[in-house]
Tab-separated table of C-alpha atoms and ligand atoms in Angstrom:
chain	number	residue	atom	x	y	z
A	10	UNK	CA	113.238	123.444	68.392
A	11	UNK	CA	109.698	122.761	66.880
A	12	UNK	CA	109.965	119.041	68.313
A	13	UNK	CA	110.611	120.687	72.317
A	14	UNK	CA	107.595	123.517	71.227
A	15	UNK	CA	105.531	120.703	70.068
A	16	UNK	CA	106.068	118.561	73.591
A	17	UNK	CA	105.889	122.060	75.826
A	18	UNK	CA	101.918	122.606	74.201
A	19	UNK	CA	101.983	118.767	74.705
A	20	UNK	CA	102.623	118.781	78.062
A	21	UNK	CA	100.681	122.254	79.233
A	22	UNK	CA	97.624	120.198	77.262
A	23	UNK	CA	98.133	117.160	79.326
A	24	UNK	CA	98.291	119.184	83.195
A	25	UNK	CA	95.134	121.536	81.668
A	26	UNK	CA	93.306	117.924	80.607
A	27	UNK	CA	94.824	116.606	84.171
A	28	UNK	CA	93.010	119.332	85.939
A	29	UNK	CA	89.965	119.362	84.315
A	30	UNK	CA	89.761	115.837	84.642
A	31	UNK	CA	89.124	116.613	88.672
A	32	UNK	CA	85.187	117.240	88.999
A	33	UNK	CA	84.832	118.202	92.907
A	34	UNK	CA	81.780	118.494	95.059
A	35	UNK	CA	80.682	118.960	98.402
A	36	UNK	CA	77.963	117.153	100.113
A	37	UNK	CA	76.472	117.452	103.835
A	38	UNK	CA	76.523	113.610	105.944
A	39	UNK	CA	76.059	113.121	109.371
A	40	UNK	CA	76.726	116.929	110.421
A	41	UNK	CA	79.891	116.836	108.299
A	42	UNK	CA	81.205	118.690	104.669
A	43	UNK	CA	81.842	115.596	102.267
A	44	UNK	CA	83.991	116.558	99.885
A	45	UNK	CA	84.296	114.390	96.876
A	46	UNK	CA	86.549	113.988	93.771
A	47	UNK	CA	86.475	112.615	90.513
A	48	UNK	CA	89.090	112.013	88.594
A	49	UNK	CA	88.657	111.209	84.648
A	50	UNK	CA	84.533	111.089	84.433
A	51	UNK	CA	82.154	113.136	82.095
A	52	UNK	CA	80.261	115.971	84.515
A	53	UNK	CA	76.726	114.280	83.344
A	54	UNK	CA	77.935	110.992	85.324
A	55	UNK	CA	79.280	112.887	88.521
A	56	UNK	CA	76.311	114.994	88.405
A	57	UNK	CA	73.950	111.628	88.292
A	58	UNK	CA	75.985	109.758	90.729
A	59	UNK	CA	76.001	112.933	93.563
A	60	UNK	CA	72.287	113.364	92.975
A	61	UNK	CA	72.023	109.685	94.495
A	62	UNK	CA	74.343	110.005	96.758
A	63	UNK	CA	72.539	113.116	98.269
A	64	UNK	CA	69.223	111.408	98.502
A	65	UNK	CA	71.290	108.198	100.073
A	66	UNK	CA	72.949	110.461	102.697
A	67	UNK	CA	70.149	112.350	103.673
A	68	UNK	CA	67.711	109.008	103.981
A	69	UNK	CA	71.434	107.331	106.662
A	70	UNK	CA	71.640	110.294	108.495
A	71	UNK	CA	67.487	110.325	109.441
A	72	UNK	CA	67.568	106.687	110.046
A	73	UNK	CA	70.607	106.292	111.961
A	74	UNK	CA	69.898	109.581	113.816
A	75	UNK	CA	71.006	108.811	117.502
A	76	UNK	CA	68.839	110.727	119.441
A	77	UNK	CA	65.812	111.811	117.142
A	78	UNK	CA	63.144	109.845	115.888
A	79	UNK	CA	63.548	107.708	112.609
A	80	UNK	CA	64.441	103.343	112.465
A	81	UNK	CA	67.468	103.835	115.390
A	82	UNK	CA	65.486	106.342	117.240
A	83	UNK	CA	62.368	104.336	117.212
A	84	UNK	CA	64.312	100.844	118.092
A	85	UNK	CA	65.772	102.611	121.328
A	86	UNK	CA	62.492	103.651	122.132
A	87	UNK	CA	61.380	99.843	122.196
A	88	UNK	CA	64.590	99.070	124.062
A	89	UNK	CA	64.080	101.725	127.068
A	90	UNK	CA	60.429	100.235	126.778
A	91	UNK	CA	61.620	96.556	127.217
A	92	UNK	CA	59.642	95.729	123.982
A	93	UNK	CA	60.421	93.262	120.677
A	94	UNK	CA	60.874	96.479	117.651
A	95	UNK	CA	60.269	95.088	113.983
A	96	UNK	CA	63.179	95.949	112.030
A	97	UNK	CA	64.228	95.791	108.438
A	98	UNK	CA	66.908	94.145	106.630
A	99	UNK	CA	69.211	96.782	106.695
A	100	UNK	CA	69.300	97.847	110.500
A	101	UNK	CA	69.405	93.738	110.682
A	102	UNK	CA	72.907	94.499	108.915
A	103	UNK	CA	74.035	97.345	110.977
A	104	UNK	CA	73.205	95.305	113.876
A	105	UNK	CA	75.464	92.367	113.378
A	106	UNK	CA	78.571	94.852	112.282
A	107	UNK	CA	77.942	96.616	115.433
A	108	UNK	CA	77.926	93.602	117.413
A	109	UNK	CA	81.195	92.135	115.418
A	110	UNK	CA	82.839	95.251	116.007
A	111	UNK	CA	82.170	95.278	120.198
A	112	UNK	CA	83.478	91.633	119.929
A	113	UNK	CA	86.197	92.351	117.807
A	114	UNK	CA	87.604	95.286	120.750
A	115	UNK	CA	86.398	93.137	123.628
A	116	UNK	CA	84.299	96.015	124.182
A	117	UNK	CA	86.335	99.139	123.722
A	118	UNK	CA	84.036	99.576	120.768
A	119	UNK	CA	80.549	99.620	122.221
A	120	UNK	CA	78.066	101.206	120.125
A	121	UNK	CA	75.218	100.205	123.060
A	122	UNK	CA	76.535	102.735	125.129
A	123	UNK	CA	74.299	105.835	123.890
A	124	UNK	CA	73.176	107.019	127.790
A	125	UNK	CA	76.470	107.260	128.697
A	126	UNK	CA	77.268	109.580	125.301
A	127	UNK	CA	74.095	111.066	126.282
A	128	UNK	CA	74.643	112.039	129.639
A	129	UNK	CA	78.389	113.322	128.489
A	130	UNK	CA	76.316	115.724	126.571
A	131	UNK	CA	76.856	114.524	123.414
A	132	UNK	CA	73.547	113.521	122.146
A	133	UNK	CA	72.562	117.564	121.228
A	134	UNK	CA	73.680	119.996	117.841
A	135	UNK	CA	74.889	121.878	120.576
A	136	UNK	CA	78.484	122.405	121.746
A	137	UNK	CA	78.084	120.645	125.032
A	138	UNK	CA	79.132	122.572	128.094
A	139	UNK	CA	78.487	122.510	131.960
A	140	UNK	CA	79.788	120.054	134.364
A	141	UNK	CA	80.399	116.642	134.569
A	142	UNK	CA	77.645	114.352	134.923
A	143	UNK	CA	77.148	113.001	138.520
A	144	UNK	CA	79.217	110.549	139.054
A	145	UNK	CA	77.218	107.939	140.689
A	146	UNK	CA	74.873	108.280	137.702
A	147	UNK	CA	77.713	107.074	135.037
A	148	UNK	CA	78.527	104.378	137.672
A	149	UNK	CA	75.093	103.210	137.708
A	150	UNK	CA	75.325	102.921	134.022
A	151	UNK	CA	78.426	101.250	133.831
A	152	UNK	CA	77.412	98.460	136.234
A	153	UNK	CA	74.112	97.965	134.461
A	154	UNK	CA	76.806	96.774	131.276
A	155	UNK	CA	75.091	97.622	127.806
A	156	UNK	CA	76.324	95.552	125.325
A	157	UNK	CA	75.053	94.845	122.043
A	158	UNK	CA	74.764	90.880	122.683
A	159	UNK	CA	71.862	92.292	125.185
A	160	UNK	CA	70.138	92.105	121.596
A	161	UNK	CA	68.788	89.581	119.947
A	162	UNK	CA	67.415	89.369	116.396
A	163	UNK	CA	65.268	86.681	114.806
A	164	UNK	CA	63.577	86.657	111.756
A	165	UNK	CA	63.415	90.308	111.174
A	166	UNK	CA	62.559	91.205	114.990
A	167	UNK	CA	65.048	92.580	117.794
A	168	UNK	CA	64.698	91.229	120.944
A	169	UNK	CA	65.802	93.498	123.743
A	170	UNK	CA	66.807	92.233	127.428
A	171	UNK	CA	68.889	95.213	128.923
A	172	UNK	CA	67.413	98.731	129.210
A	173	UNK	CA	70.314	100.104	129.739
A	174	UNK	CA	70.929	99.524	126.150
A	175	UNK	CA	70.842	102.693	123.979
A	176	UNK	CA	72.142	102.519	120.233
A	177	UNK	CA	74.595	105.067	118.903
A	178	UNK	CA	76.528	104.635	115.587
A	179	UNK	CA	77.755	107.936	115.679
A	180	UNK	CA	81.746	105.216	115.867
A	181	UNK	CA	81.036	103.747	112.594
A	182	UNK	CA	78.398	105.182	110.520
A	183	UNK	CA	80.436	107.622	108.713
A	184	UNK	CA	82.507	104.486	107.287
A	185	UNK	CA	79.543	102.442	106.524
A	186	UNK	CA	78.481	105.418	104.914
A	187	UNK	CA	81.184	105.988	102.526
A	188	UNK	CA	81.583	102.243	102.065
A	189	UNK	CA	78.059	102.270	100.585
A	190	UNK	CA	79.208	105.954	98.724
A	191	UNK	CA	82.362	104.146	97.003
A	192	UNK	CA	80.352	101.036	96.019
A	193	UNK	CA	77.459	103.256	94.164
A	194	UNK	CA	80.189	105.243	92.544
A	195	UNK	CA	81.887	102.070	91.070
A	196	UNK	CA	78.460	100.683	89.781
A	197	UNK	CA	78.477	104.120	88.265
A	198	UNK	CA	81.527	103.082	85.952
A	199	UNK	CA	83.432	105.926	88.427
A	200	UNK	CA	86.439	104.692	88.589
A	201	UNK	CA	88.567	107.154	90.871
A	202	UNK	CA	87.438	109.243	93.222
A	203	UNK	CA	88.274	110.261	96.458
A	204	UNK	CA	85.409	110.636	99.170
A	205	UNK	CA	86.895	113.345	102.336
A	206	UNK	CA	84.501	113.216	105.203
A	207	UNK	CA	86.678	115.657	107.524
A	208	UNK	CA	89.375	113.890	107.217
A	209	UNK	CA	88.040	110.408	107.031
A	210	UNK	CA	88.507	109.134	103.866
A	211	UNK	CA	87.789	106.241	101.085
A	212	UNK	CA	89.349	105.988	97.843
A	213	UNK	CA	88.745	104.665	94.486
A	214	UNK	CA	91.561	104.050	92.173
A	215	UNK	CA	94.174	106.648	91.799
A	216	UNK	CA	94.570	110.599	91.135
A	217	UNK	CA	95.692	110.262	87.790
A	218	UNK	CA	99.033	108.710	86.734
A	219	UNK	CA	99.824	108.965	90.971
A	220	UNK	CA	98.269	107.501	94.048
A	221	UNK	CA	95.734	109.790	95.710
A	222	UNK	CA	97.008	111.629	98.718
A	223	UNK	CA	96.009	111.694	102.072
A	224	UNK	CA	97.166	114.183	104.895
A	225	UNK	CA	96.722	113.115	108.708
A	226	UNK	CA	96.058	116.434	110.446
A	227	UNK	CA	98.737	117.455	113.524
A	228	UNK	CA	95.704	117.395	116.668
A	229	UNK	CA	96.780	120.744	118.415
A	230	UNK	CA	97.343	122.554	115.425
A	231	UNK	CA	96.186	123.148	111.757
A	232	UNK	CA	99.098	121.594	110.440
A	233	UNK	CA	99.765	118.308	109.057
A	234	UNK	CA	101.200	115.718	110.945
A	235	UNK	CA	101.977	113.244	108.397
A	236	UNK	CA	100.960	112.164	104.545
A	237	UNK	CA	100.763	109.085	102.527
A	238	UNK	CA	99.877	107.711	99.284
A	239	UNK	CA	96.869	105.531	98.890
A	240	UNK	CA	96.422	102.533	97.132
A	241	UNK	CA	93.519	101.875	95.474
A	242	UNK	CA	90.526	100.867	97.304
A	243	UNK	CA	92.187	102.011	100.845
A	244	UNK	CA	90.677	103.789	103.333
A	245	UNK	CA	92.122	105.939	106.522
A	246	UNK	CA	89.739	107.012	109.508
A	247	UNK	CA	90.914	109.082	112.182
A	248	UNK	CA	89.419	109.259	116.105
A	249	UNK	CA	90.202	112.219	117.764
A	250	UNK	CA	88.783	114.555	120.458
A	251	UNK	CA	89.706	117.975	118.926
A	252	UNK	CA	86.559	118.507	116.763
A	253	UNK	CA	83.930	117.957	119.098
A	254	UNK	CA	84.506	117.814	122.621
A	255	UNK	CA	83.102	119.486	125.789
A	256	UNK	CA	85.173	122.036	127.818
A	257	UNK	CA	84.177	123.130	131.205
A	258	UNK	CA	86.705	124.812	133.504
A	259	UNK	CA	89.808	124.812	130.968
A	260	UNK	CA	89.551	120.718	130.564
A	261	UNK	CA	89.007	119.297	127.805
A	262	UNK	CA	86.406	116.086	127.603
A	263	UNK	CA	86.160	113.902	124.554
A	264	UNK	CA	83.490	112.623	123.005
A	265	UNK	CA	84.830	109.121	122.949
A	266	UNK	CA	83.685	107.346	126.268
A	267	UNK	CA	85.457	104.370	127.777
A	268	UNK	CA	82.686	101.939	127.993
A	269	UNK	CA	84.613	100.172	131.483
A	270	UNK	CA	84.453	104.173	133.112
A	271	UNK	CA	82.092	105.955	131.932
A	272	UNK	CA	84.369	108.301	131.594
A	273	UNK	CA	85.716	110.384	128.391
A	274	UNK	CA	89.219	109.087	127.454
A	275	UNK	CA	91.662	111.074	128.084
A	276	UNK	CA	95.637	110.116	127.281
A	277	UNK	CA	94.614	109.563	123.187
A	278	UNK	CA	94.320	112.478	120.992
A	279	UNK	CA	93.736	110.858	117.437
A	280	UNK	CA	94.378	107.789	116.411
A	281	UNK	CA	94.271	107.039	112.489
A	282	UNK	CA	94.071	102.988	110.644
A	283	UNK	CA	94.765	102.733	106.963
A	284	UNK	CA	92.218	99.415	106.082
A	285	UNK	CA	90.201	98.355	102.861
A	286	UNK	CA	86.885	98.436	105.189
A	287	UNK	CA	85.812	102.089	106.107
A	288	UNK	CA	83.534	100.596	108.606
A	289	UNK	CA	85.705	98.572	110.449
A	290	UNK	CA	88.932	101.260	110.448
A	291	UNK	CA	85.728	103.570	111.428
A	292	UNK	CA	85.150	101.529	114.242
A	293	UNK	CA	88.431	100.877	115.547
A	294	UNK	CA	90.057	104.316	114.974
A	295	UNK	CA	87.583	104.740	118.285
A	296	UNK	CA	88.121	101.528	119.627
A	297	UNK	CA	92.002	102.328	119.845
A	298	UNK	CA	91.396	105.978	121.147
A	299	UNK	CA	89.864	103.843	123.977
A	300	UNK	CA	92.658	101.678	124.050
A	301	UNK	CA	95.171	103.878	124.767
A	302	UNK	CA	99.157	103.517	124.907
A	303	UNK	CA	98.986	100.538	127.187
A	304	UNK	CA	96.365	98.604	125.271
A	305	UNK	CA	96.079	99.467	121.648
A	306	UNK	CA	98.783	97.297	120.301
A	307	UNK	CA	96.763	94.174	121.939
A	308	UNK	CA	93.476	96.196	120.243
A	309	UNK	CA	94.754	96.159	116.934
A	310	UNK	CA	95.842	92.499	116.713
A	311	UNK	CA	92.568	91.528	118.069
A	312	UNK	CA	90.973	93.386	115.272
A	313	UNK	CA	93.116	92.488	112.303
A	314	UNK	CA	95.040	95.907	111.745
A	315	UNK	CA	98.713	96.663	110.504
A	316	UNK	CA	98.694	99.955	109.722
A	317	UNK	CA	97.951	101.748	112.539
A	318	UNK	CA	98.993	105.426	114.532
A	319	UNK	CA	98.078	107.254	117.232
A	320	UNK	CA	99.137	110.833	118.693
A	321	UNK	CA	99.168	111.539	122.406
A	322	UNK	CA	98.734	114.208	124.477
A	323	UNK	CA	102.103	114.867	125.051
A	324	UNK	CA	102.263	114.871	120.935
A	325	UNK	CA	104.166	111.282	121.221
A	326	UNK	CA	103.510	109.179	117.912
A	327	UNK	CA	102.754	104.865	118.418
A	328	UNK	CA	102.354	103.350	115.278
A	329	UNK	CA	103.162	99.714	113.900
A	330	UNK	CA	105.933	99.195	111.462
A	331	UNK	CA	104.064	99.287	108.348
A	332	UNK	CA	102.242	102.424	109.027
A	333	UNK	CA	105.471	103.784	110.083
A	334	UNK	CA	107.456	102.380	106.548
A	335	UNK	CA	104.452	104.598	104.773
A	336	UNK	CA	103.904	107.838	106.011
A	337	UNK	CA	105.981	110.792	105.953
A	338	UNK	CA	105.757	112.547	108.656
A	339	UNK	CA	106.378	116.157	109.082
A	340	UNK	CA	108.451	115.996	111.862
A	341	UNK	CA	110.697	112.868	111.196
A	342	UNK	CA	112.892	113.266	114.227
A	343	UNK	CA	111.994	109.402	116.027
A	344	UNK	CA	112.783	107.277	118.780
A	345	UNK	CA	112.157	103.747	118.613
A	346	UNK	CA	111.017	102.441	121.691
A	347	UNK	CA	110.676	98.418	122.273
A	348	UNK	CA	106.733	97.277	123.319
A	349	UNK	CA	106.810	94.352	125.162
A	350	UNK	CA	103.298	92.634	124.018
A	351	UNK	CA	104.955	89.513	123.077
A	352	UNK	CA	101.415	88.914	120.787
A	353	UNK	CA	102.712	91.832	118.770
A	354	UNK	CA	101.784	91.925	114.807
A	355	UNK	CA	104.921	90.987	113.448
A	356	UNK	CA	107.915	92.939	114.060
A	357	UNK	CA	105.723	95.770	116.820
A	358	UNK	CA	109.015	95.769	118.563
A	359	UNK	CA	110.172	98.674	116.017
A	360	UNK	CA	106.750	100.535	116.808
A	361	UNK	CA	108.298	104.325	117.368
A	362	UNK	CA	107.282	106.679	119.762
A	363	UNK	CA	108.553	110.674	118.560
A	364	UNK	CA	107.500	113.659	118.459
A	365	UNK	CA	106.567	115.125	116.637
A	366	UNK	CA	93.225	116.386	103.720
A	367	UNK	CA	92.991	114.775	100.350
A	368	UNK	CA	94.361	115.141	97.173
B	423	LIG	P1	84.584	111.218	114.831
B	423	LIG	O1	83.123	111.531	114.870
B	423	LIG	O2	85.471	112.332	115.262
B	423	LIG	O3	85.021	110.542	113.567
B	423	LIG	P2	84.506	108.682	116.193
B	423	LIG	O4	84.474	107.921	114.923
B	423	LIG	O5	85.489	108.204	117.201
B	423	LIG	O6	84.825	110.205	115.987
B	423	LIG	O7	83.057	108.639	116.806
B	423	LIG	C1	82.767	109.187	118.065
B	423	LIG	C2	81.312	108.928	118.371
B	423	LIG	O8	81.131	107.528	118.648
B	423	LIG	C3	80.811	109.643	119.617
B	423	LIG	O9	80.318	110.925	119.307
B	423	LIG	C4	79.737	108.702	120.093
B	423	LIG	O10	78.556	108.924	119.362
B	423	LIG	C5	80.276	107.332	119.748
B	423	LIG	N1	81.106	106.702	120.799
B	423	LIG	C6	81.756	107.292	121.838
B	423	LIG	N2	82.469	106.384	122.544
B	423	LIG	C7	82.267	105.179	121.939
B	423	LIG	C8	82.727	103.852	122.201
B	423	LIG	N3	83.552	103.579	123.200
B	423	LIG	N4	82.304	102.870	121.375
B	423	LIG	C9	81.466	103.139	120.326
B	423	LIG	N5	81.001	104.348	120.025
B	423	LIG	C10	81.400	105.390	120.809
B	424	LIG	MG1	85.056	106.010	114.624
């Protein structure tokens, strides 16, 4: 009896310790609520490590602002202008991700394509209303092809040639962000933590004696559509056009544009990658949106994913065999449907089609 009394104070010790082992804040990046968790560190070194983070955030989100001035904002204003821009090492870094990252989608990831988010309505604080943009305008802009290769850097100076050519990071920012976040936390001897940027998330280690959590949010309602257990060091991003969007006459219009259009893409809802890079499943979690249900198995070979889902409109599920052996979904009711890409990764042919936060 005083050996089970002994291991019941034991054990309510350990889930009290457990708990107050979790240290949670919540910061502000990019016009998003980052909410981070340690696990196991004193409050001094979370308290240290946010206060950098903070000043970190805040100094990303006014240089990579898309549309006010700052390093991007004054580089596209060189671009429109046709003129070489001085730039430092840094944007020399986001540069050549950004450019790998267009290559690596053939394109469905084009972060050069800023007027066309602009004239979308995108480029505002505002929810974006009204009309379409005339058509022949988008055309226009289409045909004039921004790319990033219209961009050339030496030593320290970008070279622009098209000035159709506006830059917008707004696809992969948030995961070079919180790549940079996890990093500064480690060198902080912080090692787990969980980093939540609306849903997009990168981990560090584990939650404890288990892995740390992540829940994949159902796109037409609040509910979850699936969870899974991270291992350390992983990463999951999620596209989708149910946050910020622009509605005009009862439809819906995303703010992912399909760089061959113009147009807002419409058949994806969210699609989510589970990857070690934050940047990269950043970057493609748009680039698949993009790619659609024709495409995206062809999208995610080209850019090195496995793990890989996306919902539909119609609330259908497409995800590749690995993603599908790890989550659990909320709905499991499935139908496996055979793709035909005969360049799929591995065994795509199970890919299913069905219907279907951190911690
Ligand atoms: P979220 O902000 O919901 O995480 P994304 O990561 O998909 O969504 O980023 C969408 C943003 O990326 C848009 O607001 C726009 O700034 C930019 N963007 C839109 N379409 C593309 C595209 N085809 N390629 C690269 N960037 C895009
Ligand atoms: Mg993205």
């Amino acid at each position: 009896m005083r050996v089970f009394v002994a291991l019941l104070l034991l054990s309510t010790f350990l889930s009290s310790c457990a708990r107050q082992a979790d240290h949670k804040y919540t910061l502000y990046v990019f016009g998003t609520l980052v909410e981070l968790t340690l696990y196991g560190v004193s409050k001094e070194t979370g308290d240290q490590a946010v206060a950098l983070l903070t000043q970190g955030f805040q100094q990303r989100h006014k240089d990579w602002h898309a549309w006010e001035s700052g390093k991007l904002g004054d580089l596209n204003t060189a671009i429109a202008n046709g003129v070489p821009h001085k730039i430092d090492k840094d944007m020399v870094a986001l540069l050549d991700q950004a450019r790998e990252f267009e290559r690596m989608s053939r394109g469905l990831f084009n972060p050069a394509i800023g007027k066309l988010v602009a004239q979308w309505g995108f480029h505002s604080s505002d929810k974006p209303g009204g009309p379409p943009p005339d058509k022949s305008r988008i055309a226009e802009l289409v045909k004039a092809r921004p790319s990033m290769e219209d961009l050339t850097v030496k030593r320290g100076l970008a070279i622009p040639r098209n000035k159709a050519v506006q830059l917008d990071f707004g696809g992969f920012a948030k995961g070079v962000a919180l790549d940079w976040a996890a990093q500064l936390l480690q060198r902080h001897g912080i090692k787990n933590a969980v980093l939540n940027a609306g849903g997009d998330l990168n981990t560090i280690g584990r939650h404890g004696s288990r892995a740390w959590r992540a829940g994949i949010r159902h796109p037409s309602h609040w509910g979850v559509i699936a969870t899974v257990d991270l291992q350390p060091g992983e990463v999951i991003y999620t596209s989708g056009n149910y946050f910020r969007f622009k509605q005009h006459e009862g439809k819906r219009y995303s703010h992912i544009i399909d760089p061959r259009t113009g147009w807002p893409v419409d058949h994806i809802v969210s699609a989510s990658v589970i990857h070690k890079n934050g940047a990269l499943a950043d970057a493609a979690a748009t680039a698949l949106s993009v790619a659609g249900p024709k495409a995206w198995v062809e999208t995610a070979r080209n850019m090195g994913l496995d793990q890989v889902l996306l919902v539909d409109k119609n609330g259908g599920l497409y995800m590749t065999p690995k993603m599908q052996q790890r989550l659990t979904l909320s709905e499991p009711k499935s139908k496996t449907i055979a793709i035909k890409d005969p360049f799929a990764l591995g065994s795509l042919k199970n890919a299913i089609k069905a219907h279907g936060a951190a911690y």
